[in-house]
Amino acid sequence: MDALLNQETSFFRDAAVLDMIADATKAMQEEAPDRKVRIWSSGCSTGQEPLSLAMLFDERGMGEGKAAPEIVATDISPAALTRARAGHYSQFEIQRGLSVRRMMTWFDSNGGDWAARPELLRRIQFRQQNLTADAPPPGKFDVVLCRNVLLYFSQEVRRDVFAILASAIRPGGLLVLGAGETVIGLTDRFRPCDQYRGFYRAVEAAPVKRAAFG
């Protein structure tokens, strides 16, 4: 299975997108200060995406405490998740997207490689999940990232995945796809978001109309 997967990822990939996620998360916190904002990073590979979010939230003053966003990260690959949970990265991987300041703040040198510090790793829950078949993580999420995962699926499978994602996201929550991906023509559970360019808002499912019997 791992041989068939494209585990291409990097820290702060499409940094402007992550900045918008941080902006949206901050706005959600202000709108509902008594509710913890929940983030789901699906297809997280070896963990760079959720770790980038955790670093960014900390820099925005949202990293710790009661209001800190909950980050759940999933992937189908046990090998990728093992690496993500360990937080160990090569010199090449650590330099892809990380500034020297972030590298020195959040990682320790470990025999030529780099290890994420425990205070960063503990902010993320890593779980194994098959996005095309398994139920989503429990609870509802405010932001779901599914970036550059659906490119390799047929339209029929994409429709099924969108149904799974829609079941996991709060009405009005945000879905974040890759730049080459879209929901248009595949689902009516998401619509383009006016506030955050390139994101999609979750829409409540239309009620099922029952036939009238005379």
PDB file of C-alpha atoms in Angstrom:
ATOM      1  CA  MET A   1       0.000   0.000   0.000  1.00  0.00           C
ATOM      2  CA  ASP A   2       2.749   2.460   0.930  1.00  0.00           C
ATOM      3  CA  ALA A   3       4.423   1.869  -2.435  1.00  0.00           C
ATOM      4  CA  LEU A   4       1.260   3.085  -4.189  1.00  0.00           C
ATOM      5  CA  LEU A   5       0.794   6.231  -2.097  1.00  0.00           C
ATOM      6  CA  ASN A   6       2.136   9.657  -2.959  1.00  0.00           C
ATOM      7  CA  GLN A   7       3.434  10.936   0.377  1.00  0.00           C
ATOM      8  CA  GLU A   8       4.606  14.270  -1.035  1.00  0.00           C
ATOM      9  CA  THR A   9       4.336  16.930   1.668  1.00  0.00           C
ATOM     10  CA  SER A  10       6.329  19.699   3.298  1.00  0.00           C
ATOM     11  CA  PHE A  11       6.157  22.171   6.151  1.00  0.00           C
ATOM     12  CA  PHE A  12       4.012  25.274   5.530  1.00  0.00           C
ATOM     13  CA  ARG A  13       3.044  24.069   2.071  1.00  0.00           C
ATOM     14  CA  ASP A  14       0.996  26.860   0.436  1.00  0.00           C
ATOM     15  CA  ALA A  15       1.662  29.123   3.415  1.00  0.00           C
ATOM     16  CA  ALA A  16      -1.002  31.655   2.383  1.00  0.00           C
ATOM     17  CA  VAL A  17      -3.651  28.931   2.712  1.00  0.00           C
ATOM     18  CA  LEU A  18      -2.487  28.081   6.224  1.00  0.00           C
ATOM     19  CA  ASP A  19      -2.572  31.773   7.144  1.00  0.00           C
ATOM     20  CA  MET A  20      -6.219  31.934   6.046  1.00  0.00           C
ATOM     21  CA  ILE A  21      -6.985  28.859   8.133  1.00  0.00           C
ATOM     22  CA  ALA A  22      -5.442  30.591  11.150  1.00  0.00           C
ATOM     23  CA  ASP A  23      -7.509  33.729  10.416  1.00  0.00           C
ATOM     24  CA  ALA A  24     -10.694  31.662  10.135  1.00  0.00           C
ATOM     25  CA  THR A  25      -9.902  29.741  13.316  1.00  0.00           C
ATOM     26  CA  LYS A  26      -9.316  32.956  15.241  1.00  0.00           C
ATOM     27  CA  ALA A  27     -12.651  34.333  13.991  1.00  0.00           C
ATOM     28  CA  MET A  28     -14.440  31.139  15.069  1.00  0.00           C
ATOM     29  CA  GLN A  29     -12.886  31.390  18.522  1.00  0.00           C
ATOM     30  CA  GLU A  30     -14.123  34.946  18.876  1.00  0.00           C
ATOM     31  CA  GLU A  31     -17.626  34.007  17.716  1.00  0.00           C
ATOM     32  CA  ALA A  32     -17.914  31.081  20.151  1.00  0.00           C
ATOM     33  CA  PRO A  33     -15.342  31.592  22.953  1.00  0.00           C
ATOM     34  CA  ASP A  34     -16.802  28.773  25.065  1.00  0.00           C
ATOM     35  CA  ARG A  35     -16.424  26.139  22.326  1.00  0.00           C
ATOM     36  CA  LYS A  36     -13.145  24.539  21.267  1.00  0.00           C
ATOM     37  CA  VAL A  37     -12.487  24.858  17.535  1.00  0.00           C
ATOM     38  CA  ARG A  38     -11.700  21.463  15.966  1.00  0.00           C
ATOM     39  CA  ILE A  39      -9.458  20.920  12.936  1.00  0.00           C
ATOM     40  CA  TRP A  40      -9.154  17.713  10.884  1.00  0.00           C
ATOM     41  CA  SER A  41      -6.105  17.245   8.655  1.00  0.00           C
ATOM     42  CA  SER A  42      -7.029  14.278   6.444  1.00  0.00           C
ATOM     43  CA  GLY A  43      -4.347  12.563   4.393  1.00  0.00           C
ATOM     44  CA  CYS A  44      -1.714  14.067   6.694  1.00  0.00           C
ATOM     45  CA  SER A  45       1.123  11.813   5.454  1.00  0.00           C
ATOM     46  CA  THR A  46       4.188  12.176   7.707  1.00  0.00           C
ATOM     47  CA  GLY A  47       2.691  15.046   9.694  1.00  0.00           C
ATOM     48  CA  GLN A  48       4.123  18.255   8.288  1.00  0.00           C
ATOM     49  CA  GLU A  49       0.702  19.839   7.653  1.00  0.00           C
ATOM     50  CA  PRO A  50      -0.759  19.457  11.178  1.00  0.00           C
ATOM     51  CA  LEU A  51       2.590  20.352  12.753  1.00  0.00           C
ATOM     52  CA  SER A  52       2.673  23.528  10.655  1.00  0.00           C
ATOM     53  CA  LEU A  53      -0.817  24.423  11.882  1.00  0.00           C
ATOM     54  CA  ALA A  54       0.172  23.828  15.498  1.00  0.00           C
ATOM     55  CA  MET A  55       3.197  26.108  15.112  1.00  0.00           C
ATOM     56  CA  LEU A  56       1.135  28.787  13.394  1.00  0.00           C
ATOM     57  CA  PHE A  57      -1.592  28.694  16.047  1.00  0.00           C
ATOM     58  CA  ASP A  58       1.041  29.159  18.742  1.00  0.00           C
ATOM     59  CA  GLU A  59       2.500  32.145  16.906  1.00  0.00           C
ATOM     60  CA  ARG A  60      -0.990  33.646  16.723  1.00  0.00           C
ATOM     61  CA  GLY A  61      -1.503  33.228  20.473  1.00  0.00           C
ATOM     62  CA  MET A  62      -3.851  30.267  20.077  1.00  0.00           C
ATOM     63  CA  GLY A  63      -1.463  27.438  20.843  1.00  0.00           C
ATOM     64  CA  GLU A  64      -2.193  26.453  24.414  1.00  0.00           C
ATOM     65  CA  GLY A  65      -4.855  26.685  27.065  1.00  0.00           C
ATOM     66  CA  LYS A  66      -8.553  25.985  27.041  1.00  0.00           C
ATOM     67  CA  ALA A  67      -9.164  27.769  23.748  1.00  0.00           C
ATOM     68  CA  ALA A  68      -6.372  26.032  21.818  1.00  0.00           C
ATOM     69  CA  PRO A  69      -7.766  24.395  18.652  1.00  0.00           C
ATOM     70  CA  GLU A  70      -7.974  20.621  18.702  1.00  0.00           C
ATOM     71  CA  ILE A  71      -6.054  19.121  15.770  1.00  0.00           C
ATOM     72  CA  VAL A  72      -6.829  15.589  14.570  1.00  0.00           C
ATOM     73  CA  ALA A  73      -4.628  14.217  11.774  1.00  0.00           C
ATOM     74  CA  THR A  74      -5.358  11.024   9.838  1.00  0.00           C
ATOM     75  CA  ASP A  75      -3.759   8.938   7.131  1.00  0.00           C
ATOM     76  CA  ILE A  76      -4.229   5.469   5.677  1.00  0.00           C
ATOM     77  CA  SER A  77      -0.518   4.584   5.924  1.00  0.00           C
ATOM     78  CA  PRO A  78       0.703   3.040   9.205  1.00  0.00           C
ATOM     79  CA  ALA A  79       4.308   3.780   8.210  1.00  0.00           C
ATOM     80  CA  ALA A  80       3.586   7.470   7.587  1.00  0.00           C
ATOM     81  CA  LEU A  81       1.726   7.762  10.895  1.00  0.00           C
ATOM     82  CA  THR A  82       4.583   6.121  12.775  1.00  0.00           C
ATOM     83  CA  ARG A  83       6.911   8.799  11.446  1.00  0.00           C
ATOM     84  CA  ALA A  84       4.380  11.555  12.159  1.00  0.00           C
ATOM     85  CA  ARG A  85       3.921  10.457  15.780  1.00  0.00           C
ATOM     86  CA  ALA A  86       7.696  10.286  16.264  1.00  0.00           C
ATOM     87  CA  GLY A  87       8.195  13.708  14.664  1.00  0.00           C
ATOM     88  CA  HIS A  88      11.604  12.789  13.214  1.00  0.00           C
ATOM     89  CA  TYR A  89      12.661  14.467   9.975  1.00  0.00           C
ATOM     90  CA  SER A  90      15.757  14.532   7.805  1.00  0.00           C
ATOM     91  CA  GLN A  91      17.765  17.686   7.163  1.00  0.00           C
ATOM     92  CA  PHE A  92      16.180  17.850   3.698  1.00  0.00           C
ATOM     93  CA  GLU A  93      12.641  17.556   5.077  1.00  0.00           C
ATOM     94  CA  ILE A  94      13.203  20.076   7.849  1.00  0.00           C
ATOM     95  CA  GLN A  95      14.480  22.695   5.420  1.00  0.00           C
ATOM     96  CA  ARG A  96      11.433  22.400   3.136  1.00  0.00           C
ATOM     97  CA  GLY A  97       9.264  25.278   4.298  1.00  0.00           C
ATOM     98  CA  LEU A  98      10.672  25.855   7.772  1.00  0.00           C
ATOM     99  CA  SER A  99      12.456  29.078   8.649  1.00  0.00           C
ATOM    100  CA  VAL A 100      15.534  28.864  10.843  1.00  0.00           C
ATOM    101  CA  ARG A 101      13.581  30.523  13.663  1.00  0.00           C
ATOM    102  CA  ARG A 102      10.821  27.925  13.562  1.00  0.00           C
ATOM    103  CA  MET A 103      13.309  25.103  13.229  1.00  0.00           C
ATOM    104  CA  MET A 104      15.239  26.215  16.318  1.00  0.00           C
ATOM    105  CA  THR A 105      12.069  26.925  18.303  1.00  0.00           C
ATOM    106  CA  TRP A 106      10.291  23.622  17.710  1.00  0.00           C
ATOM    107  CA  PHE A 107      12.920  21.017  16.782  1.00  0.00           C
ATOM    108  CA  ASP A 108      16.050  19.520  18.315  1.00  0.00           C
ATOM    109  CA  SER A 109      19.014  18.182  16.375  1.00  0.00           C
ATOM    110  CA  ASN A 110      19.212  14.405  16.649  1.00  0.00           C
ATOM    111  CA  GLY A 111      22.262  12.819  15.024  1.00  0.00           C
ATOM    112  CA  GLY A 112      21.934  14.655  11.738  1.00  0.00           C
ATOM    113  CA  ASP A 113      18.141  14.515  11.749  1.00  0.00           C
ATOM    114  CA  TRP A 114      15.673  16.704  13.604  1.00  0.00           C
ATOM    115  CA  ALA A 115      13.054  15.752  16.200  1.00  0.00           C
ATOM    116  CA  ALA A 116       9.927  17.749  16.953  1.00  0.00           C
ATOM    117  CA  ARG A 117       9.716  18.725  20.594  1.00  0.00           C
ATOM    118  CA  PRO A 118       7.131  16.936  22.770  1.00  0.00           C
ATOM    119  CA  GLU A 119       5.253  20.182  23.476  1.00  0.00           C
ATOM    120  CA  LEU A 120       4.535  20.446  19.747  1.00  0.00           C
ATOM    121  CA  LEU A 121       3.642  16.795  19.122  1.00  0.00           C
ATOM    122  CA  ARG A 122       1.207  16.624  22.015  1.00  0.00           C
ATOM    123  CA  ARG A 123      -1.013  19.216  20.330  1.00  0.00           C
ATOM    124  CA  ILE A 124      -1.975  16.736  17.594  1.00  0.00           C
ATOM    125  CA  GLN A 125      -3.931  13.475  17.692  1.00  0.00           C
ATOM    126  CA  PHE A 126      -2.726  11.105  14.960  1.00  0.00           C
ATOM    127  CA  ARG A 127      -5.105   8.334  13.848  1.00  0.00           C
ATOM    128  CA  GLN A 128      -5.234   5.796  11.043  1.00  0.00           C
ATOM    129  CA  GLN A 129      -8.178   6.207   8.679  1.00  0.00           C
ATOM    130  CA  ASN A 130      -9.099   5.140   5.155  1.00  0.00           C
ATOM    131  CA  LEU A 131     -10.733   8.262   3.769  1.00  0.00           C
ATOM    132  CA  THR A 132     -12.686   6.324   1.129  1.00  0.00           C
ATOM    133  CA  ALA A 133     -14.151   3.695   3.446  1.00  0.00           C
ATOM    134  CA  ASP A 134     -13.850   4.417   7.174  1.00  0.00           C
ATOM    135  CA  ALA A 135     -16.065   6.608   9.302  1.00  0.00           C
ATOM    136  CA  PRO A 136     -14.511  10.008  10.041  1.00  0.00           C
ATOM    137  CA  PRO A 137     -13.041  10.758  13.472  1.00  0.00           C
ATOM    138  CA  PRO A 138     -15.797  11.229  16.062  1.00  0.00           C
ATOM    139  CA  GLY A 139     -17.401  14.607  16.638  1.00  0.00           C
ATOM    140  CA  LYS A 140     -17.927  17.572  14.361  1.00  0.00           C
ATOM    141  CA  PHE A 141     -15.122  19.690  12.934  1.00  0.00           C
ATOM    142  CA  ASP A 142     -14.960  23.398  12.138  1.00  0.00           C
ATOM    143  CA  VAL A 143     -12.223  23.119   9.505  1.00  0.00           C
ATOM    144  CA  VAL A 144     -11.374  20.062   7.409  1.00  0.00           C
ATOM    145  CA  LEU A 145      -8.238  19.954   5.269  1.00  0.00           C
ATOM    146  CA  CYS A 146      -8.179  17.467   2.400  1.00  0.00           C
ATOM    147  CA  ARG A 147      -5.479  18.939   0.214  1.00  0.00           C
ATOM    148  CA  ASN A 148      -4.160  17.173  -2.867  1.00  0.00           C
ATOM    149  CA  VAL A 149      -5.717  13.877  -1.789  1.00  0.00           C
ATOM    150  CA  LEU A 150      -8.633  13.597  -4.217  1.00  0.00           C
ATOM    151  CA  LEU A 151      -6.573  14.218  -7.355  1.00  0.00           C
ATOM    152  CA  TYR A 152      -5.980  10.505  -7.765  1.00  0.00           C
ATOM    153  CA  PHE A 153      -9.592   9.369  -7.260  1.00  0.00           C
ATOM    154  CA  SER A 154     -12.373   8.847  -9.781  1.00  0.00           C
ATOM    155  CA  GLN A 155     -15.352  11.208  -9.730  1.00  0.00           C
ATOM    156  CA  GLU A 156     -17.503   8.517  -8.136  1.00  0.00           C
ATOM    157  CA  VAL A 157     -15.027   8.042  -5.285  1.00  0.00           C
ATOM    158  CA  ARG A 158     -14.716  11.817  -4.863  1.00  0.00           C
ATOM    159  CA  ARG A 159     -18.473  12.073  -4.411  1.00  0.00           C
ATOM    160  CA  ASP A 160     -18.328   9.387  -1.709  1.00  0.00           C
ATOM    161  CA  VAL A 161     -15.463  11.165   0.046  1.00  0.00           C
ATOM    162  CA  PHE A 162     -17.298  14.491  -0.020  1.00  0.00           C
ATOM    163  CA  ALA A 163     -20.270  12.787   1.631  1.00  0.00           C
ATOM    164  CA  ILE A 164     -17.969  11.486   4.378  1.00  0.00           C
ATOM    165  CA  LEU A 165     -16.384  14.903   4.861  1.00  0.00           C
ATOM    166  CA  ALA A 166     -19.782  16.609   4.935  1.00  0.00           C
ATOM    167  CA  SER A 167     -20.912  14.262   7.704  1.00  0.00           C
ATOM    168  CA  ALA A 168     -17.936  15.319   9.813  1.00  0.00           C
ATOM    169  CA  ILE A 169     -18.130  19.104   9.473  1.00  0.00           C
ATOM    170  CA  ARG A 170     -20.388  21.574  11.228  1.00  0.00           C
ATOM    171  CA  PRO A 171     -22.858  23.523   9.069  1.00  0.00           C
ATOM    172  CA  GLY A 172     -20.986  26.649   8.067  1.00  0.00           C
ATOM    173  CA  GLY A 173     -17.620  24.977   8.652  1.00  0.00           C
ATOM    174  CA  LEU A 174     -14.810  25.175   6.131  1.00  0.00           C
ATOM    175  CA  LEU A 175     -13.442  22.587   3.717  1.00  0.00           C
ATOM    176  CA  VAL A 176      -9.946  23.244   2.352  1.00  0.00           C
ATOM    177  CA  LEU A 177      -8.908  21.427  -0.835  1.00  0.00           C
ATOM    178  CA  GLY A 178      -5.783  21.580  -2.966  1.00  0.00           C
ATOM    179  CA  ALA A 179      -5.439  24.243  -5.643  1.00  0.00           C
ATOM    180  CA  GLY A 180      -6.336  21.784  -8.404  1.00  0.00           C
ATOM    181  CA  GLU A 181      -9.376  20.322  -6.650  1.00  0.00           C
ATOM    182  CA  THR A 182     -13.017  21.432  -6.513  1.00  0.00           C
ATOM    183  CA  VAL A 183     -16.428  20.376  -5.234  1.00  0.00           C
ATOM    184  CA  ILE A 184     -18.250  21.877  -8.223  1.00  0.00           C
ATOM    185  CA  GLY A 185     -20.351  19.322 -10.023  1.00  0.00           C
ATOM    186  CA  LEU A 186     -19.628  16.645  -7.410  1.00  0.00           C
ATOM    187  CA  THR A 187     -21.637  17.589  -4.308  1.00  0.00           C
ATOM    188  CA  ASP A 188     -24.239  20.044  -3.080  1.00  0.00           C
ATOM    189  CA  ARG A 189     -23.020  19.840   0.522  1.00  0.00           C
ATOM    190  CA  PHE A 190     -20.365  22.531   0.009  1.00  0.00           C
ATOM    191  CA  ARG A 191     -20.382  25.899  -1.729  1.00  0.00           C
ATOM    192  CA  PRO A 192     -17.556  28.347  -2.500  1.00  0.00           C
ATOM    193  CA  CYS A 193     -16.787  30.596   0.453  1.00  0.00           C
ATOM    194  CA  ASP A 194     -16.999  34.342  -0.165  1.00  0.00           C
ATOM    195  CA  GLN A 195     -14.876  35.262   2.835  1.00  0.00           C
ATOM    196  CA  TYR A 196     -11.912  32.945   2.333  1.00  0.00           C
ATOM    197  CA  ARG A 197     -10.901  32.551  -1.278  1.00  0.00           C
ATOM    198  CA  GLY A 198     -10.542  28.953  -2.417  1.00  0.00           C
ATOM    199  CA  PHE A 199     -12.303  27.513   0.642  1.00  0.00           C
ATOM    200  CA  TYR A 200     -15.758  25.894   0.736  1.00  0.00           C
ATOM    201  CA  ARG A 201     -18.559  26.308   3.274  1.00  0.00           C
ATOM    202  CA  ALA A 202     -20.479  23.284   4.498  1.00  0.00           C
ATOM    203  CA  VAL A 203     -24.194  23.435   3.737  1.00  0.00           C
ATOM    204  CA  GLU A 204     -26.847  21.544   5.665  1.00  0.00           C
ATOM    205  CA  ALA A 205     -28.352  18.665   3.761  1.00  0.00           C
ATOM    206  CA  ALA A 206     -31.730  19.433   2.239  1.00  0.00           C
ATOM    207  CA  PRO A 207     -34.583  17.734   4.103  1.00  0.00           C
ATOM    208  CA  VAL A 208     -35.933  14.609   2.486  1.00  0.00           C
ATOM    209  CA  LYS A 209     -39.357  15.237   0.974  1.00  0.00           C
ATOM    210  CA  ARG A 210     -41.873  12.599   1.899  1.00  0.00           C
ATOM    211  CA  ALA A 211     -44.569  11.598  -0.471  1.00  0.00           C
ATOM    212  CA  ALA A 212     -48.051  12.729   0.471  1.00  0.00           C
ATOM    213  CA  PHE A 213     -50.711  10.067   0.733  1.00  0.00           C
ATOM    214  CA  GLY A 214     -54.357  10.930   0.366  1.00  0.00           C
TER     215      GLY A 214
END
